[in-house]
mmCIF file of C-alpha atoms and ligand atoms in Angstrom:
data_model
loop_
_atom_site.group_PDB
_atom_site.id
_atom_site.type_symbol
_atom_site.label_atom_id
_atom_site.label_comp_id
_atom_site.label_asym_id
_atom_site.label_seq_id
_atom_site.Cartn_x
_atom_site.Cartn_y
_atom_site.Cartn_z
ATOM 1 C CA MET N 1 44.759 -76.974 28.839
ATOM 2 C CA ARG N 2 46.022 -74.143 26.667
ATOM 3 C CA ILE N 3 47.997 -71.718 28.756
ATOM 4 C CA VAL N 4 50.245 -68.712 28.256
ATOM 5 C CA LEU N 5 52.928 -67.728 30.788
ATOM 6 C CA VAL N 6 53.765 -64.044 31.074
ATOM 7 C CA GLY N 7 56.309 -62.275 33.265
ATOM 8 C CA PRO N 8 59.577 -60.383 33.050
ATOM 9 C CA PRO N 9 62.835 -62.063 32.052
ATOM 10 C CA GLY N 10 64.042 -64.101 35.026
ATOM 11 C CA ALA N 11 60.612 -64.396 36.641
ATOM 12 C CA GLY N 12 60.799 -68.185 36.511
ATOM 13 C CA LYS N 13 58.645 -68.858 33.437
ATOM 14 C CA GLY N 14 60.905 -71.567 32.043
ATOM 15 C CA THR N 15 61.369 -73.202 35.437
ATOM 16 C CA GLN N 16 57.636 -73.300 36.142
ATOM 17 C CA ALA N 17 56.702 -74.260 32.587
ATOM 18 C CA HIS N 18 58.990 -77.292 32.769
ATOM 19 C CA VAL N 19 57.283 -78.590 35.927
ATOM 20 C CA LEU N 20 53.736 -77.631 34.921
ATOM 21 C CA ALA N 21 54.061 -79.181 31.473
ATOM 22 C CA LYS N 22 55.000 -82.501 33.088
ATOM 23 C CA THR N 23 52.224 -82.255 35.674
ATOM 24 C CA LEU N 24 49.605 -81.408 33.048
ATOM 25 C CA SER N 25 51.068 -83.659 30.311
ATOM 26 C CA ILE N 26 51.157 -80.880 27.742
ATOM 27 C CA PRO N 27 54.079 -79.666 25.630
ATOM 28 C CA HIS N 28 56.221 -76.810 26.925
ATOM 29 C CA ILE N 29 56.832 -74.436 24.034
ATOM 30 C CA SER N 30 59.495 -71.809 24.643
ATOM 31 C CA THR N 31 60.295 -69.425 21.791
ATOM 32 C CA GLY N 32 63.577 -68.516 23.532
ATOM 33 C CA ASP N 33 64.570 -72.216 23.571
ATOM 34 C CA LEU N 34 63.519 -72.592 19.928
ATOM 35 C CA PHE N 35 65.688 -69.615 18.937
ATOM 36 C CA ARG N 36 68.642 -70.974 20.923
ATOM 37 C CA ALA N 37 68.246 -74.399 19.289
ATOM 38 C CA ASN N 38 68.314 -72.677 15.877
ATOM 39 C CA ILE N 39 71.409 -70.701 16.874
ATOM 40 C CA SER N 40 73.263 -73.811 18.013
ATOM 41 C CA GLN N 41 72.431 -75.468 14.681
ATOM 42 C CA SER N 42 73.416 -72.287 12.771
ATOM 43 C CA THR N 43 70.153 -72.219 10.825
ATOM 44 C CA PRO N 44 69.296 -69.037 8.855
ATOM 45 C CA LEU N 45 66.554 -68.342 11.399
ATOM 46 C CA GLY N 46 69.065 -68.707 14.238
ATOM 47 C CA LEU N 47 71.560 -66.386 12.547
ATOM 48 C CA GLU N 48 68.864 -63.766 12.083
ATOM 49 C CA ALA N 49 67.593 -64.061 15.666
ATOM 50 C CA LYS N 50 71.007 -63.976 17.372
ATOM 51 C CA GLY N 51 71.739 -60.277 16.779
ATOM 52 C CA TYR N 52 68.446 -59.219 18.332
ATOM 53 C CA MET N 53 68.773 -61.624 21.259
ATOM 54 C CA ASP N 54 72.288 -60.538 22.170
ATOM 55 C CA LYS N 55 71.100 -56.930 22.299
ATOM 56 C CA GLY N 56 68.059 -57.892 24.393
ATOM 57 C CA GLN N 57 65.637 -56.782 21.688
ATOM 58 C CA LEU N 58 62.650 -58.738 20.405
ATOM 59 C CA VAL N 59 63.194 -60.817 17.288
ATOM 60 C CA PRO N 60 60.900 -59.396 14.541
ATOM 61 C CA ASP N 61 57.315 -60.668 14.547
ATOM 62 C CA GLU N 62 57.475 -62.110 10.999
ATOM 63 C CA VAL N 63 60.140 -64.548 12.150
ATOM 64 C CA THR N 64 58.785 -65.223 15.619
ATOM 65 C CA ILE N 65 55.126 -65.749 14.773
ATOM 66 C CA GLY N 66 55.943 -68.136 11.936
ATOM 67 C CA MET N 67 58.241 -70.167 14.160
ATOM 68 C CA ALA N 68 55.695 -70.341 16.999
ATOM 69 C CA LYS N 69 52.908 -71.451 14.649
ATOM 70 C CA ASP N 70 55.138 -74.124 13.099
ATOM 71 C CA ARG N 71 55.928 -75.478 16.550
ATOM 72 C CA LEU N 72 52.267 -75.427 17.622
ATOM 73 C CA LEU N 73 51.308 -77.312 14.468
ATOM 74 C CA GLN N 74 53.806 -80.051 15.382
ATOM 75 C CA SER N 75 51.773 -80.912 18.469
ATOM 76 C CA ASP N 76 48.130 -81.634 19.185
ATOM 77 C CA THR N 77 47.226 -77.986 19.652
ATOM 78 C CA ALA N 78 43.681 -78.726 20.774
ATOM 79 C CA GLY N 79 45.052 -81.159 23.365
ATOM 80 C CA GLY N 80 46.892 -78.354 25.105
ATOM 81 C CA PHE N 81 50.172 -76.489 25.398
ATOM 82 C CA LEU N 82 52.054 -74.199 27.689
ATOM 83 C CA LEU N 83 53.538 -71.205 25.921
ATOM 84 C CA ASP N 84 56.622 -69.696 27.603
ATOM 85 C CA GLY N 85 57.889 -66.379 26.244
ATOM 86 C CA PHE N 86 55.286 -66.096 23.495
ATOM 87 C CA PRO N 87 53.371 -63.911 22.878
ATOM 88 C CA ARG N 88 55.585 -61.000 23.860
ATOM 89 C CA ASN N 89 53.723 -58.087 22.258
ATOM 90 C CA LEU N 90 50.189 -57.250 21.113
ATOM 91 C CA ALA N 91 50.788 -58.215 17.482
ATOM 92 C CA GLN N 92 51.901 -61.686 18.608
ATOM 93 C CA ALA N 93 48.944 -62.027 21.001
ATOM 94 C CA LYS N 94 46.530 -61.152 18.196
ATOM 95 C CA ALA N 95 48.256 -63.524 15.765
ATOM 96 C CA LEU N 96 47.966 -66.317 18.329
ATOM 97 C CA ASP N 97 44.252 -65.607 18.841
ATOM 98 C CA GLU N 98 43.690 -65.704 15.089
ATOM 99 C CA PHE N 99 45.635 -68.924 14.727
ATOM 100 C CA LEU N 100 43.666 -70.590 17.526
ATOM 101 C CA SER N 101 40.308 -69.337 16.322
ATOM 102 C CA GLU N 102 41.034 -70.794 12.876
ATOM 103 C CA GLN N 103 41.202 -74.091 14.716
ATOM 104 C CA ARG N 104 38.060 -73.235 16.693
ATOM 105 C CA ILE N 105 39.882 -73.271 20.001
ATOM 106 C CA GLY N 106 41.012 -70.615 22.450
ATOM 107 C CA LEU N 107 43.220 -70.085 25.470
ATOM 108 C CA ASP N 108 42.166 -71.337 28.907
ATOM 109 C CA GLY N 109 44.339 -68.969 30.877
ATOM 110 C CA ALA N 110 47.275 -66.610 31.149
ATOM 111 C CA LEU N 111 49.460 -66.826 34.250
ATOM 112 C CA ASP N 112 51.272 -63.606 35.063
ATOM 113 C CA LEU N 113 54.365 -64.284 37.193
ATOM 114 C CA GLU N 114 54.997 -61.239 39.345
ATOM 115 C CA VAL N 115 58.484 -60.596 40.730
ATOM 116 C CA PRO N 116 60.220 -57.413 41.937
ATOM 117 C CA GLU N 117 62.870 -56.106 39.570
ATOM 118 C CA ASP N 118 65.811 -56.507 41.988
ATOM 119 C CA GLU N 119 64.956 -60.206 42.350
ATOM 120 C CA VAL N 120 64.805 -60.647 38.573
ATOM 121 C CA VAL N 121 68.291 -59.191 38.253
ATOM 122 C CA LYS N 122 69.645 -61.636 40.884
ATOM 123 C CA ARG N 123 67.917 -64.588 39.268
ATOM 124 C CA ILE N 124 69.289 -63.802 35.821
ATOM 125 C CA ALA N 125 72.821 -63.119 37.084
ATOM 126 C CA GLY N 126 73.083 -66.673 38.478
ATOM 127 C CA ARG N 127 71.126 -68.526 35.803
ATOM 128 C CA ARG N 128 72.710 -71.563 34.139
ATOM 129 C CA ILE N 129 70.973 -73.654 31.493
ATOM 130 C CA CYS N 130 71.611 -77.048 29.952
ATOM 131 C CA ARG N 131 73.080 -77.359 26.455
ATOM 132 C CA ASN N 132 70.980 -80.458 25.729
ATOM 133 C CA ASN N 133 67.653 -78.996 26.803
ATOM 134 C CA GLY N 134 66.991 -75.334 27.524
ATOM 135 C CA ALA N 135 64.105 -76.290 29.811
ATOM 136 C CA HIS N 136 66.613 -77.638 32.340
ATOM 137 C CA VAL N 137 67.319 -74.441 34.293
ATOM 138 C CA TYR N 138 69.531 -73.888 37.362
ATOM 139 C CA HIS N 139 70.788 -71.071 39.538
ATOM 140 C CA VAL N 140 74.240 -71.035 41.100
ATOM 141 C CA VAL N 141 72.785 -70.049 44.502
ATOM 142 C CA TYR N 142 69.017 -70.675 44.496
ATOM 143 C CA ASN N 143 68.894 -73.943 42.593
ATOM 144 C CA PRO N 144 72.386 -75.378 42.163
ATOM 145 C CA PRO N 145 72.929 -78.722 40.422
ATOM 146 C CA ALA N 146 74.311 -81.615 42.488
ATOM 147 C CA ALA N 147 77.594 -81.498 40.560
ATOM 148 C CA GLU N 148 78.880 -78.093 39.436
ATOM 149 C CA GLY N 149 78.294 -77.437 35.754
ATOM 150 C CA VAL N 150 76.392 -80.689 35.135
ATOM 151 C CA CYS N 151 72.650 -81.030 34.561
ATOM 152 C CA ASP N 152 70.934 -83.246 37.191
ATOM 153 C CA GLU N 153 68.248 -84.297 34.728
ATOM 154 C CA CYS N 154 70.295 -85.345 31.725
ATOM 155 C CA GLY N 155 74.029 -84.935 32.489
ATOM 156 C CA GLY N 156 74.342 -82.135 29.937
ATOM 157 C CA GLU N 157 76.804 -79.274 30.278
ATOM 158 C CA LEU N 158 75.468 -76.156 31.989
ATOM 159 C CA TYR N 159 76.305 -72.747 30.576
ATOM 160 C CA GLN N 160 75.526 -69.082 31.058
ATOM 161 C CA ARG N 161 73.479 -67.513 28.270
ATOM 162 C CA SER N 162 75.385 -64.877 26.309
ATOM 163 C CA ASP N 163 72.439 -62.481 26.763
ATOM 164 C CA ASP N 164 72.383 -62.818 30.556
ATOM 165 C CA THR N 165 74.581 -59.755 30.993
ATOM 166 C CA GLU N 166 73.651 -56.740 33.070
ATOM 167 C CA GLU N 167 73.354 -54.510 30.011
ATOM 168 C CA SER N 168 71.114 -56.907 28.120
ATOM 169 C CA VAL N 169 68.932 -57.467 31.186
ATOM 170 C CA ARG N 170 68.362 -53.724 31.495
ATOM 171 C CA THR N 171 67.216 -53.555 27.851
ATOM 172 C CA ARG N 172 65.047 -56.673 28.255
ATOM 173 C CA LEU N 173 63.289 -55.197 31.283
ATOM 174 C CA GLU N 174 62.558 -51.998 29.322
ATOM 175 C CA VAL N 175 61.287 -54.018 26.383
ATOM 176 C CA TYR N 176 59.134 -56.021 28.804
ATOM 177 C CA HIS N 177 57.506 -52.878 30.210
ATOM 178 C CA THR N 178 56.875 -51.177 26.874
ATOM 179 C CA GLU N 179 56.049 -54.122 24.603
ATOM 180 C CA THR N 180 55.048 -57.132 26.682
ATOM 181 C CA GLU N 181 53.102 -55.687 29.614
ATOM 182 C CA PRO N 182 50.277 -54.426 27.351
ATOM 183 C CA ILE N 183 49.363 -58.036 26.572
ATOM 184 C CA ILE N 184 48.421 -58.508 30.234
ATOM 185 C CA ASP N 185 45.634 -55.937 29.826
ATOM 186 C CA TYR N 186 44.650 -57.561 26.557
ATOM 187 C CA TYR N 187 44.211 -60.911 28.328
ATOM 188 C CA VAL N 188 42.564 -59.276 31.384
ATOM 189 C CA GLN N 189 39.880 -58.007 28.986
ATOM 190 C CA GLN N 190 39.338 -61.615 27.919
ATOM 191 C CA GLY N 191 39.051 -62.703 31.569
ATOM 192 C CA LEU N 192 42.084 -64.971 31.256
ATOM 193 C CA VAL N 193 44.647 -63.563 33.706
ATOM 194 C CA THR N 194 45.666 -64.889 37.105
ATOM 195 C CA THR N 195 48.524 -63.089 38.816
ATOM 196 C CA ILE N 196 50.920 -65.463 40.542
ATOM 197 C CA PRO N 197 53.283 -63.993 43.133
ATOM 198 C CA ALA N 198 56.550 -65.575 42.035
ATOM 199 C CA LEU N 199 58.712 -64.948 45.110
ATOM 200 C CA GLY N 200 59.321 -68.000 47.286
ATOM 201 C CA THR N 201 60.638 -71.431 46.434
ATOM 202 C CA VAL N 202 60.079 -73.036 43.045
ATOM 203 C CA ASP N 203 57.687 -75.524 44.688
ATOM 204 C CA GLU N 204 55.666 -72.779 46.360
ATOM 205 C CA VAL N 205 55.244 -70.943 43.069
ATOM 206 C CA THR N 206 54.293 -74.171 41.273
ATOM 207 C CA GLN N 207 51.616 -74.830 43.897
ATOM 208 C CA ARG N 208 50.151 -71.350 43.356
ATOM 209 C CA ALA N 209 50.067 -71.944 39.610
ATOM 210 C CA VAL N 210 48.448 -75.368 39.985
ATOM 211 C CA ASP N 211 45.800 -73.873 42.316
ATOM 212 C CA ALA N 212 45.130 -71.087 39.816
ATOM 213 C CA LEU N 213 44.512 -73.603 37.036
ATOM 214 C CA LYS N 214 41.986 -75.690 39.014
HETATM 215 P P1 ADP X 1 63.966 -64.772 29.252
HETATM 216 O O1 ADP X 1 63.578 -66.121 29.773
HETATM 217 O O2 ADP X 1 65.174 -64.232 29.943
HETATM 218 O O3 ADP X 1 62.836 -63.834 29.184
HETATM 219 P P2 ADP X 1 63.822 -65.967 26.617
HETATM 220 O O4 ADP X 1 64.589 -67.218 26.536
HETATM 221 O O5 ADP X 1 62.346 -66.085 26.763
HETATM 222 O O6 ADP X 1 64.446 -65.049 27.783
HETATM 223 O O7 ADP X 1 64.127 -65.046 25.379
HETATM 224 C C1 ADP X 1 65.445 -64.710 25.038
HETATM 225 C C2 ADP X 1 65.415 -63.758 23.854
HETATM 226 O O8 ADP X 1 64.819 -64.431 22.731
HETATM 227 C C3 ADP X 1 64.599 -62.500 24.035
HETATM 228 O O9 ADP X 1 65.332 -61.465 24.689
HETATM 229 C C4 ADP X 1 64.263 -62.151 22.585
HETATM 230 O O10 ADP X 1 65.377 -61.573 21.927
HETATM 231 C C5 ADP X 1 64.041 -63.526 21.975
HETATM 232 N N1 ADP X 1 62.627 -63.942 22.051
HETATM 233 C C6 ADP X 1 62.108 -64.976 22.751
HETATM 234 N N2 ADP X 1 60.776 -65.048 22.584
HETATM 235 C C7 ADP X 1 60.439 -64.017 21.763
HETATM 236 C C8 ADP X 1 59.213 -63.530 21.221
HETATM 237 N N3 ADP X 1 58.035 -64.110 21.508
HETATM 238 N N4 ADP X 1 59.269 -62.451 20.412
HETATM 239 C C9 ADP X 1 60.428 -61.862 20.090
HETATM 240 N N5 ADP X 1 61.605 -62.247 20.583
HETATM 241 C C10 ADP X 1 61.622 -63.315 21.416
HETATM 242 P P1 ADP X 2 62.108 -84.003 24.522
HETATM 243 O O1 ADP X 2 63.609 -84.036 24.403
HETATM 244 O O2 ADP X 2 61.630 -83.134 25.675
HETATM 245 O O3 ADP X 2 61.464 -85.357 24.494
HETATM 246 P P2 ADP X 2 61.598 -83.830 21.744
HETATM 247 O O4 ADP X 2 62.998 -83.989 21.300
HETATM 248 O O5 ADP X 2 60.644 -84.955 21.666
HETATM 249 O O6 ADP X 2 61.583 -83.245 23.239
HETATM 250 O O7 ADP X 2 60.968 -82.587 21.041
HETATM 251 C C1 ADP X 2 59.908 -82.684 20.134
HETATM 252 C C2 ADP X 2 59.795 -81.359 19.436
HETATM 253 O O8 ADP X 2 59.560 -80.358 20.411
HETATM 254 C C3 ADP X 2 61.046 -80.936 18.693
HETATM 255 O O9 ADP X 2 60.667 -80.251 17.527
HETATM 256 C C4 ADP X 2 61.749 -80.000 19.660
HETATM 257 O O10 ADP X 2 62.513 -79.018 18.983
HETATM 258 C C5 ADP X 2 60.554 -79.370 20.337
HETATM 259 N N1 ADP X 2 60.817 -78.969 21.698
HETATM 260 C C6 ADP X 2 61.343 -79.696 22.697
HETATM 261 N N2 ADP X 2 61.427 -78.998 23.822
HETATM 262 C C7 ADP X 2 60.951 -77.784 23.530
HETATM 263 C C8 ADP X 2 60.767 -76.593 24.265
HETATM 264 N N3 ADP X 2 61.084 -76.455 25.544
HETATM 265 N N4 ADP X 2 60.231 -75.530 23.640
HETATM 266 C C9 ADP X 2 59.896 -75.618 22.363
HETATM 267 N N5 ADP X 2 60.032 -76.717 21.610
HETATM 268 C C10 ADP X 2 60.560 -77.772 22.174
HETATM 269 P P1 ADP X 3 62.400 -66.960 32.818
HETATM 270 O O1 ADP X 3 62.092 -68.142 31.944
HETATM 271 O O2 ADP X 3 61.167 -66.235 33.277
HETATM 272 O O3 ADP X 3 63.400 -66.037 32.228
HETATM 273 P P2 ADP X 3 63.853 -68.893 34.472
HETATM 274 O O4 ADP X 3 62.882 -69.985 34.721
HETATM 275 O O5 ADP X 3 64.923 -69.114 33.491
HETATM 276 O O6 ADP X 3 63.055 -67.512 34.168
HETATM 277 O O7 ADP X 3 64.492 -68.499 35.892
HETATM 278 C C1 ADP X 3 65.489 -67.482 36.007
HETATM 279 C C2 ADP X 3 66.490 -67.908 37.088
HETATM 280 O O8 ADP X 3 65.847 -67.890 38.370
HETATM 281 C C3 ADP X 3 67.034 -69.334 36.919
HETATM 282 O O9 ADP X 3 68.383 -69.319 37.317
HETATM 283 C C4 ADP X 3 66.187 -70.168 37.887
HETATM 284 O O10 ADP X 3 66.905 -71.293 38.396
HETATM 285 C C5 ADP X 3 65.904 -69.164 38.989
HETATM 286 N N1 ADP X 3 64.605 -69.368 39.634
HETATM 287 C C6 ADP X 3 63.438 -69.752 39.070
HETATM 288 N N2 ADP X 3 62.448 -69.794 39.979
HETATM 289 C C7 ADP X 3 63.007 -69.419 41.163
HETATM 290 C C8 ADP X 3 62.507 -69.273 42.495
HETATM 291 N N3 ADP X 3 61.222 -69.496 42.792
HETATM 292 N N4 ADP X 3 63.366 -68.874 43.450
HETATM 293 C C9 ADP X 3 64.667 -68.634 43.156
HETATM 294 N N5 ADP X 3 65.201 -68.741 41.929
HETATM 295 C C10 ADP X 3 64.380 -69.138 40.939
#
């Protein structure tokens, strides 16, 4: 299956994508994780992206679209993928459609994770992620690791993202409303959207997503 996950920062996209990708045996492709991997390796792409990310702004499309396509080409695109955090504006959504249609394939669905804004703020404030693998996501209250600061899945060190500050979150929510939300309508017009209420436990939300994809 070829699926896109949409939803505000902190909605639980990464958390759900990690579980769903395993369940469906498809790669989880997170542009945020790809940028952070480039930053930790100090690549030119990472250095360029970092300034935008720390301010909570979108990294320019020229950089982002190229990186997403490169990553998609590394996997069996026709066999399926779960995109987390891409596309994030209409230009990216159109570029993805073009890329897929060149390969004579299309998307099977777009899951829109819906969460109230006060919940998003709480989720982001307590988020911790693993240095080894950004898809290993925790929360100090809602989903704490067994041992403080240590990833249950791989033993990696957990850290707080430098952009998970209150100021950056406010900007990211604004950017979400103005730039990302329009892609929901774009996908609604293609009959691809299922809205998933994303309050409740991680397992409850996963079950809703799995049901939506049946
Ligand atoms: P969150 O999970 O909190 O929404 P992400 O890890 O998806 O955060 O993204 C972190 C930052 O990386 C974004 O604020 C943005 O600067 C950048 N980024 C990630 N994906 C994209 C994208 N598709 N287009 C532009 N910038 C992106
Ligand atoms: P894993 O550690 O999950 O087995 P790999 O090291 O095999 O992943 O990764 C294969 C490719 O997929 C690499 O290019 C890696 O950068 C990329 N990759 C791994 N996890 C993600 C992710 N969550 N989002 C985007 N790309 C990823
Ligand atoms: P996104 O990728 O949309 O930014 P994440 O998956 O990183 O969101 O989740 C943001 C934070 O919320 C993380 O700390 C995660 O552990 C937590 N979280 C995810 N899903 C839930 C849930 N259903 N209930 C409570 N906390 C959650």
